[in-house]
Amino acid sequence: MKPRLETSQEFLEGRNKQHFLAFTGDPLQWRPEDREKAKGLLEESLLNNQLRPVTLLASNRIDDRQECSRRPARMIFRNVPVPDQSAFQRGPVDCSVPRAFTCNDLGTAQSDAKPCKATRYPKLPPPHFACSIPAAFGHWSSLATSLLNPDQMQLVPRELDKLVTSQLGFLAQRRLARGVRLNHAEATALIASNIQELIRDGHHTVADLMAIGKMMLGRRHVLPSVTSTVHEVFVEGTFPSGTYLVTIHEPISTEDGDLEKALYGSFLPVPSKDIFPDPDPEDYHPLKMPGAVIPVKQSRIMLNEGRKRISLKVTSKGDRPIQVGSHYHFIEVNPHLDFDRLRSYGYRLDIPAGTAIRFEPGDSKTVTLVEIGGNKVIHGGNFLASGKVDLTRADEILERLQKAGFAHTPEPASGITHIDPHSMDRESYMRMFGATTGDLIRLGSTDLWIKVEKDLTSFGDECTFGGGKTLREGMGQASGRCSDDVLDTVITNALIVDWTGIYVADIGIKDGNIVGIGKAGNPDVMDGVYPNMFVGSGTDVISGERNIVTAGGIDTHIHLITPDQVQEALASGVTTMLGGGTGPSTGTNATTCTPGPNHMKNIIQACDGLPINFGITGKGNDCQPQSLREQIRAGAAGLKLHEDWGCTPAAIDTCLSVCDEYDVQCLIHTDTLNESGFVEQSIQAFKGRAIHTYHTEGAGGGHAPDIISAVQFPNVLPSSTNPTRPFTLNTLDEHLDMVMVCHHLSKNIREDVAFAESRIRAETIAAEDVLHDLGAISMISSDSQAMGRCGEVILRTWNTAHKNKLQRGPLEEDRGTGADNFRVKRYISKYTINPAITQGMSHLIGSVEVGKVADLVMWKFSDFGTKPNMVLKSGMIAMAMMGDANGSISTIEPMLMRAMYAAHLPRTSIMFVSQASKSLGIIDSYGLKRRVEVVKNCRNISKKDMKFNDVMPKMRVDPESYDRTVQHITYQAKGENGWSREDVLLVLEKQKSRKAGER
């Protein structure tokens, strides 16, 4: 076989893109010189970037997959000169590609090839060759493959998800190998990653892996809390026979596990089990677990109190099981259940809502039925008794059910005049529906406990969704009601934590707003359904059982440095950002100002597609008003005064005057230099006017060292930022470099260093903790990427509350209650309602109240304050913990906080602007797709309007020693926080919390 290869003039001139180069024959049988010649031609074409491979299976019929699998592959290289084939075949062949072929066809370009018909490929002549590139050309084939396949990995999103699991799993293995006890995320990742590797090995069945997954980690290898938070791990992988789900139930179920299995595939040395401490049984007490619940003891819950009851004997005459749910109209049940149907008219089963009774073939049971509630109107079922319950219709109904063949056997009344209502013990009720009145819940891993103050749902008529549950047609879901008359979405049985209270209720959402908080459902069969909280066929459901619902967080100190802040903030539970900037400019890195109308317009338009509420602040540093008015008319929701732009008394006075004129808030970062005066001079420049004072704290900026004393004035609305929250052992050490970078200071200039050091004062930082606990500092914000962390506003708020509980004990208002409700309301107000009031947004956001926008955050009890389970914007899900999109269920690992549909719908978010920009039509000219709302009532407020944070203590800071005098309180740093390595994988390094339960 002597190859003779010629160059096609058509190819060189680029006229014919359908020519290709085909190697035929088996190169293993070629003479060495022929193989080298073919290799040279291919290599030359590769270097000229002229080849594109198409792999063909050499078979008489290409769609004969079984035959193809036994034959070697053929490689064709398109878009290269067509050689004279005489040296390779028995005769010359025209190798032009038939018109019927495309780049994706698996046919060969022989002159006698027939066009494809329907789904069949053309029949081919006997194969002339079998070109095995690796065997023929050795290592040189890797060059051909890499150049011919620039996208050779060809990964899809689900494979990238698996890489996340693999990487985190290996990280967990490394930590485990050096004796670190794993947290929730690490333990889950290690198990999931190892299961994926075992699936790839191809030696195990699903059942094998379900057993192996329980053997990897023991209790000694994980933090105590992990045993209560990791109950199931869902993994999917590609087995030799396809993709299947592996579920590991209770994966931490032994003391010692199997470290060799846990470190499988890592090639890490297996450590001695002695490097892991023996588990202390006290550490695993249920009350020490995150999100622990203490139901009221020695108390039972009566269901459907005050309603009539009857008992009936029911016999199943069917040949298949029949299961009847709690709210199914009993007269309408399966025709093969035999009982007195007329006596059951207007009744349903007296069992917990959403449960069922099962009748096996031949079963005979005596059941208790309870009268339906509400308007007593029957809909649905088998259309036997539709309409309002009316005993005068008995004969009509009897005739109908007999005609339809429904079993009916009259049963005399039993003579029993009273039947006790069904009851549940509190613990069983909590597991099914969540906490109720009087129950205690631990907030995450903190030492904070809340007590449910009231429950607005109805015992026995709870809204539950799922197979056999209550929210079904004609039962908990009302029939025949148009969408205008029913909710868009209902959150069922939610535990609301808000400044307005801590209570259980259904939350009704319509047109993006909260329209009802109370009892939702079907008024035809349920008691106590609120008039504006009907559930119909136009209603979606979010199950809130065993979840806490809070208002979305509001961060009022945002440097608009990067749009990526939005995703991080939203994933933490913040739904509104207020601040300024233009990107990572030097000015924005230091100040929250969007200067001038051009920048204002550009930033407002740039934020239009970001899934979070915005308010943009302009630059207020100007002793003349013209420029300030321009910015407000361009859409500024407030003006920011910052020392880096010159925060003089003249600028302060002018800015406040313009803010009064346009009803927007003035925000200030006062003068650390004390250049124009001390804190007293700035307070005088305020002239009693409302002002939001940033950095009313122990560090971070403002008059050194006593800006914190501004908390005592009624017109000052104080906030602090989260880098100093709370004061711990590591707080001071990180701050100097923060200040130097953020404010463009030089370590080579002595005065710059002195400036930075003057802002870091341990004594006033410690006092800041106390002032927050007293309610003297009203708000917490981030100062994002300018010393603060936008994803930790909520986290650090609750860390501060936890630390204060440990050091200061219960607040006076909470003493004797066994809970921390007052303290919890105080701290949640700091990042919800109080920023909303301060910035003129409280008419729309900041609390869980009827009439407010449904910007809501849902938390598992165990994860409260750390990682939300779901974030809603205008009642639509914007972010949620979600598994692999290719998964058979939504909880396949890795579970990541991912953007949902609301993140792609601009109108679910609000742009807060000045009234002037709206009235003048300027904001309308920007062409925004999102909702535009104006701020209002910013100038007529005072500290007395701050919910649970209106205390104005007399305070003095000694300028030499920094000693503080605040109601004779002293304070120290603490090295413990509520959330620790139990909750965070990589980002946050905090000291391990005190043993939970030591209250």
mmCIF file with all atom_site columns, N, CA and C in Angstrom, residues 624-649:
data_model
loop_
_atom_site.group_PDB
_atom_site.id
_atom_site.type_symbol
_atom_site.label_atom_id
_atom_site.label_alt_id
_atom_site.label_comp_id
_atom_site.label_asym_id
_atom_site.label_entity_id
_atom_site.label_seq_id
_atom_site.pdbx_PDB_ins_code
_atom_site.Cartn_x
_atom_site.Cartn_y
_atom_site.Cartn_z
_atom_site.occupancy
_atom_site.B_iso_or_equiv
_atom_site.pdbx_formal_charge
_atom_site.auth_seq_id
_atom_site.auth_comp_id
_atom_site.auth_asym_id
_atom_site.auth_atom_id
_atom_site.pdbx_PDB_model_num
ATOM 1  N N  . GLN A 1 624 ? -22.480 75.165 48.649 1.00 0.00 ? 624 GLN A N  1
ATOM 2  C CA . GLN A 1 624 ? -23.481 75.844 47.830 1.00 0.00 ? 624 GLN A CA 1
ATOM 3  C C  . GLN A 1 624 ? -24.485 74.809 47.336 1.00 0.00 ? 624 GLN A C  1
ATOM 4  N N  . PRO A 1 625 ? -25.761 75.153 47.225 1.00 0.00 ? 625 PRO A N  1
ATOM 5  C CA . PRO A 1 625 ? -26.805 74.127 47.008 1.00 0.00 ? 625 PRO A CA 1
ATOM 6  C C  . PRO A 1 625 ? -27.034 73.682 45.570 1.00 0.00 ? 625 PRO A C  1
ATOM 7  N N  . GLN A 1 626 ? -26.536 74.404 44.566 1.00 0.00 ? 626 GLN A N  1
ATOM 8  C CA . GLN A 1 626 ? -26.943 74.122 43.188 1.00 0.00 ? 626 GLN A CA 1
ATOM 9  C C  . GLN A 1 626 ? -26.662 72.675 42.772 1.00 0.00 ? 626 GLN A C  1
ATOM 10 N N  . SER A 1 627 ? -25.458 72.213 42.997 1.00 0.00 ? 627 SER A N  1
ATOM 11 C CA . SER A 1 627 ? -25.087 70.861 42.578 1.00 0.00 ? 627 SER A CA 1
ATOM 12 C C  . SER A 1 627 ? -25.867 69.805 43.345 1.00 0.00 ? 627 SER A C  1
ATOM 13 N N  . LEU A 1 628 ? -26.140 70.100 44.608 1.00 0.00 ? 628 LEU A N  1
ATOM 14 C CA . LEU A 1 628 ? -26.886 69.135 45.411 1.00 0.00 ? 628 LEU A CA 1
ATOM 15 C C  . LEU A 1 628 ? -28.309 68.978 44.880 1.00 0.00 ? 628 LEU A C  1
ATOM 16 N N  . ARG A 1 629 ? -28.922 70.071 44.495 1.00 0.00 ? 629 ARG A N  1
ATOM 17 C CA . ARG A 1 629 ? -30.278 70.003 43.927 1.00 0.00 ? 629 ARG A CA 1
ATOM 18 C C  . ARG A 1 629 ? -30.288 69.211 42.622 1.00 0.00 ? 629 ARG A C  1
ATOM 19 N N  . GLU A 1 630 ? -29.253 69.388 41.802 1.00 0.00 ? 630 GLU A N  1
ATOM 20 C CA . GLU A 1 630 ? -29.178 68.652 40.536 1.00 0.00 ? 630 GLU A CA 1
ATOM 21 C C  . GLU A 1 630 ? -29.191 67.144 40.783 1.00 0.00 ? 630 GLU A C  1
ATOM 22 N N  . GLN A 1 631 ? -28.448 66.717 41.767 1.00 0.00 ? 631 GLN A N  1
ATOM 23 C CA . GLN A 1 631 ? -28.354 65.284 42.041 1.00 0.00 ? 631 GLN A CA 1
ATOM 24 C C  . GLN A 1 631 ? -29.682 64.721 42.537 1.00 0.00 ? 631 GLN A C  1
ATOM 25 N N  . ILE A 1 632 ? -30.367 65.480 43.380 1.00 0.00 ? 632 ILE A N  1
ATOM 26 C CA . ILE A 1 632 ? -31.658 65.006 43.882 1.00 0.00 ? 632 ILE A CA 1
ATOM 27 C C  . ILE A 1 632 ? -32.678 64.949 42.753 1.00 0.00 ? 632 ILE A C  1
ATOM 28 N N  . ARG A 1 633 ? -32.681 65.966 41.912 1.00 0.00 ? 633 ARG A N  1
ATOM 29 C CA . ARG A 1 633 ? -33.620 65.953 40.793 1.00 0.00 ? 633 ARG A CA 1
ATOM 30 C C  . ARG A 1 633 ? -33.290 64.827 39.803 1.00 0.00 ? 633 ARG A C  1
ATOM 31 N N  . ALA A 1 634 ? -32.034 64.412 39.774 1.00 0.00 ? 634 ALA A N  1
ATOM 32 C CA . ALA A 1 634 ? -31.634 63.307 38.893 1.00 0.00 ? 634 ALA A CA 1
ATOM 33 C C  . ALA A 1 634 ? -31.997 61.939 39.459 1.00 0.00 ? 634 ALA A C  1
ATOM 34 N N  . GLY A 1 635 ? -32.505 61.891 40.707 1.00 0.00 ? 635 GLY A N  1
ATOM 35 C CA . GLY A 1 635 ? -32.969 60.623 41.265 1.00 0.00 ? 635 GLY A CA 1
ATOM 36 C C  . GLY A 1 635 ? -32.344 60.213 42.575 1.00 0.00 ? 635 GLY A C  1
ATOM 37 N N  . ALA A 1 636 ? -31.452 60.999 43.133 1.00 0.00 ? 636 ALA A N  1
ATOM 38 C CA . ALA A 1 636 ? -30.813 60.623 44.398 1.00 0.00 ? 636 ALA A CA 1
ATOM 39 C C  . ALA A 1 636 ? -31.863 60.448 45.489 1.00 0.00 ? 636 ALA A C  1
ATOM 40 N N  . ALA A 1 637 ? -31.750 59.333 46.218 1.00 0.00 ? 637 ALA A N  1
ATOM 41 C CA . ALA A 1 637 ? -32.662 59.072 47.334 1.00 0.00 ? 637 ALA A CA 1
ATOM 42 C C  . ALA A 1 637 ? -32.144 59.661 48.634 1.00 0.00 ? 637 ALA A C  1
ATOM 43 N N  . GLY A 1 638 ? -30.973 60.286 48.586 1.00 0.00 ? 638 GLY A N  1
ATOM 44 C CA . GLY A 1 638 ? -30.372 60.912 49.756 1.00 0.00 ? 638 GLY A CA 1
ATOM 45 C C  . GLY A 1 638 ? -29.043 61.512 49.365 1.00 0.00 ? 638 GLY A C  1
ATOM 46 N N  . LEU A 1 639 ? -28.461 62.289 50.287 1.00 0.00 ? 639 LEU A N  1
ATOM 47 C CA . LEU A 1 639 ? -27.155 62.892 50.045 1.00 0.00 ? 639 LEU A CA 1
ATOM 48 C C  . LEU A 1 639 ? -26.200 62.454 51.140 1.00 0.00 ? 639 LEU A C  1
ATOM 49 N N  . LYS A 1 640 ? -24.982 62.120 50.727 1.00 0.00 ? 640 LYS A N  1
ATOM 50 C CA . LYS A 1 640 ? -23.983 61.619 51.662 1.00 0.00 ? 640 LYS A CA 1
ATOM 51 C C  . LYS A 1 640 ? -22.870 62.641 51.846 1.00 0.00 ? 640 LYS A C  1
ATOM 52 N N  . LEU A 1 641 ? -22.604 62.953 53.101 1.00 0.00 ? 641 LEU A N  1
ATOM 53 C CA . LEU A 1 641 ? -21.458 63.791 53.482 1.00 0.00 ? 641 LEU A CA 1
ATOM 54 C C  . LEU A 1 641 ? -20.339 62.870 53.964 1.00 0.00 ? 641 LEU A C  1
ATOM 55 N N  . HIS A 1 642 ? -19.145 63.041 53.398 1.00 0.00 ? 642 HIS A N  1
ATOM 56 C CA . HIS A 1 642 ? -18.030 62.174 53.773 1.00 0.00 ? 642 HIS A CA 1
ATOM 57 C C  . HIS A 1 642 ? -16.783 63.013 54.002 1.00 0.00 ? 642 HIS A C  1
ATOM 58 N N  . GLU A 1 643 ? -16.031 62.631 55.032 1.00 0.00 ? 643 GLU A N  1
ATOM 59 C CA . GLU A 1 643 ? -14.850 63.397 55.389 1.00 0.00 ? 643 GLU A CA 1
ATOM 60 C C  . GLU A 1 643 ? -13.821 63.440 54.266 1.00 0.00 ? 643 GLU A C  1
ATOM 61 N N  . ASP A 1 644 ? -13.765 62.388 53.437 1.00 0.00 ? 644 ASP A N  1
ATOM 62 C CA . ASP A 1 644 ? -12.768 62.386 52.379 1.00 0.00 ? 644 ASP A CA 1
ATOM 63 C C  . ASP A 1 644 ? -13.057 63.431 51.305 1.00 0.00 ? 644 ASP A C  1
ATOM 64 N N  . TRP A 1 645 ? -14.295 63.935 51.267 1.00 0.00 ? 645 TRP A N  1
ATOM 65 C CA . TRP A 1 645 ? -14.641 65.030 50.351 1.00 0.00 ? 645 TRP A CA 1
ATOM 66 C C  . TRP A 1 645 ? -14.695 66.379 51.087 1.00 0.00 ? 645 TRP A C  1
ATOM 67 N N  . GLY A 1 646 ? -14.407 66.370 52.361 1.00 0.00 ? 646 GLY A N  1
ATOM 68 C CA . GLY A 1 646 ? -14.424 67.615 53.128 1.00 0.00 ? 646 GLY A CA 1
ATOM 69 C C  . GLY A 1 646 ? -15.731 67.815 53.862 1.00 0.00 ? 646 GLY A C  1
ATOM 70 N N  . CYS A 1 647 ? -15.800 67.312 55.104 1.00 0.00 ? 647 CYS A N  1
ATOM 71 C CA . CYS A 1 647 ? -17.056 67.350 55.862 1.00 0.00 ? 647 CYS A CA 1
ATOM 72 C C  . CYS A 1 647 ? -17.012 68.516 56.851 1.00 0.00 ? 647 CYS A C  1
ATOM 73 N N  . THR A 1 648 ? -17.142 69.706 56.336 1.00 0.00 ? 648 THR A N  1
ATOM 74 C CA . THR A 1 648 ? -17.060 70.922 57.144 1.00 0.00 ? 648 THR A CA 1
ATOM 75 C C  . THR A 1 648 ? -18.436 71.315 57.659 1.00 0.00 ? 648 THR A C  1
ATOM 76 N N  . PRO A 1 649 ? -18.503 72.126 58.701 1.00 0.00 ? 649 PRO A N  1
ATOM 77 C CA . PRO A 1 649 ? -19.804 72.616 59.172 1.00 0.00 ? 649 PRO A CA 1
ATOM 78 C C  . PRO A 1 649 ? -20.587 73.325 58.075 1.00 0.00 ? 649 PRO A C  1
#
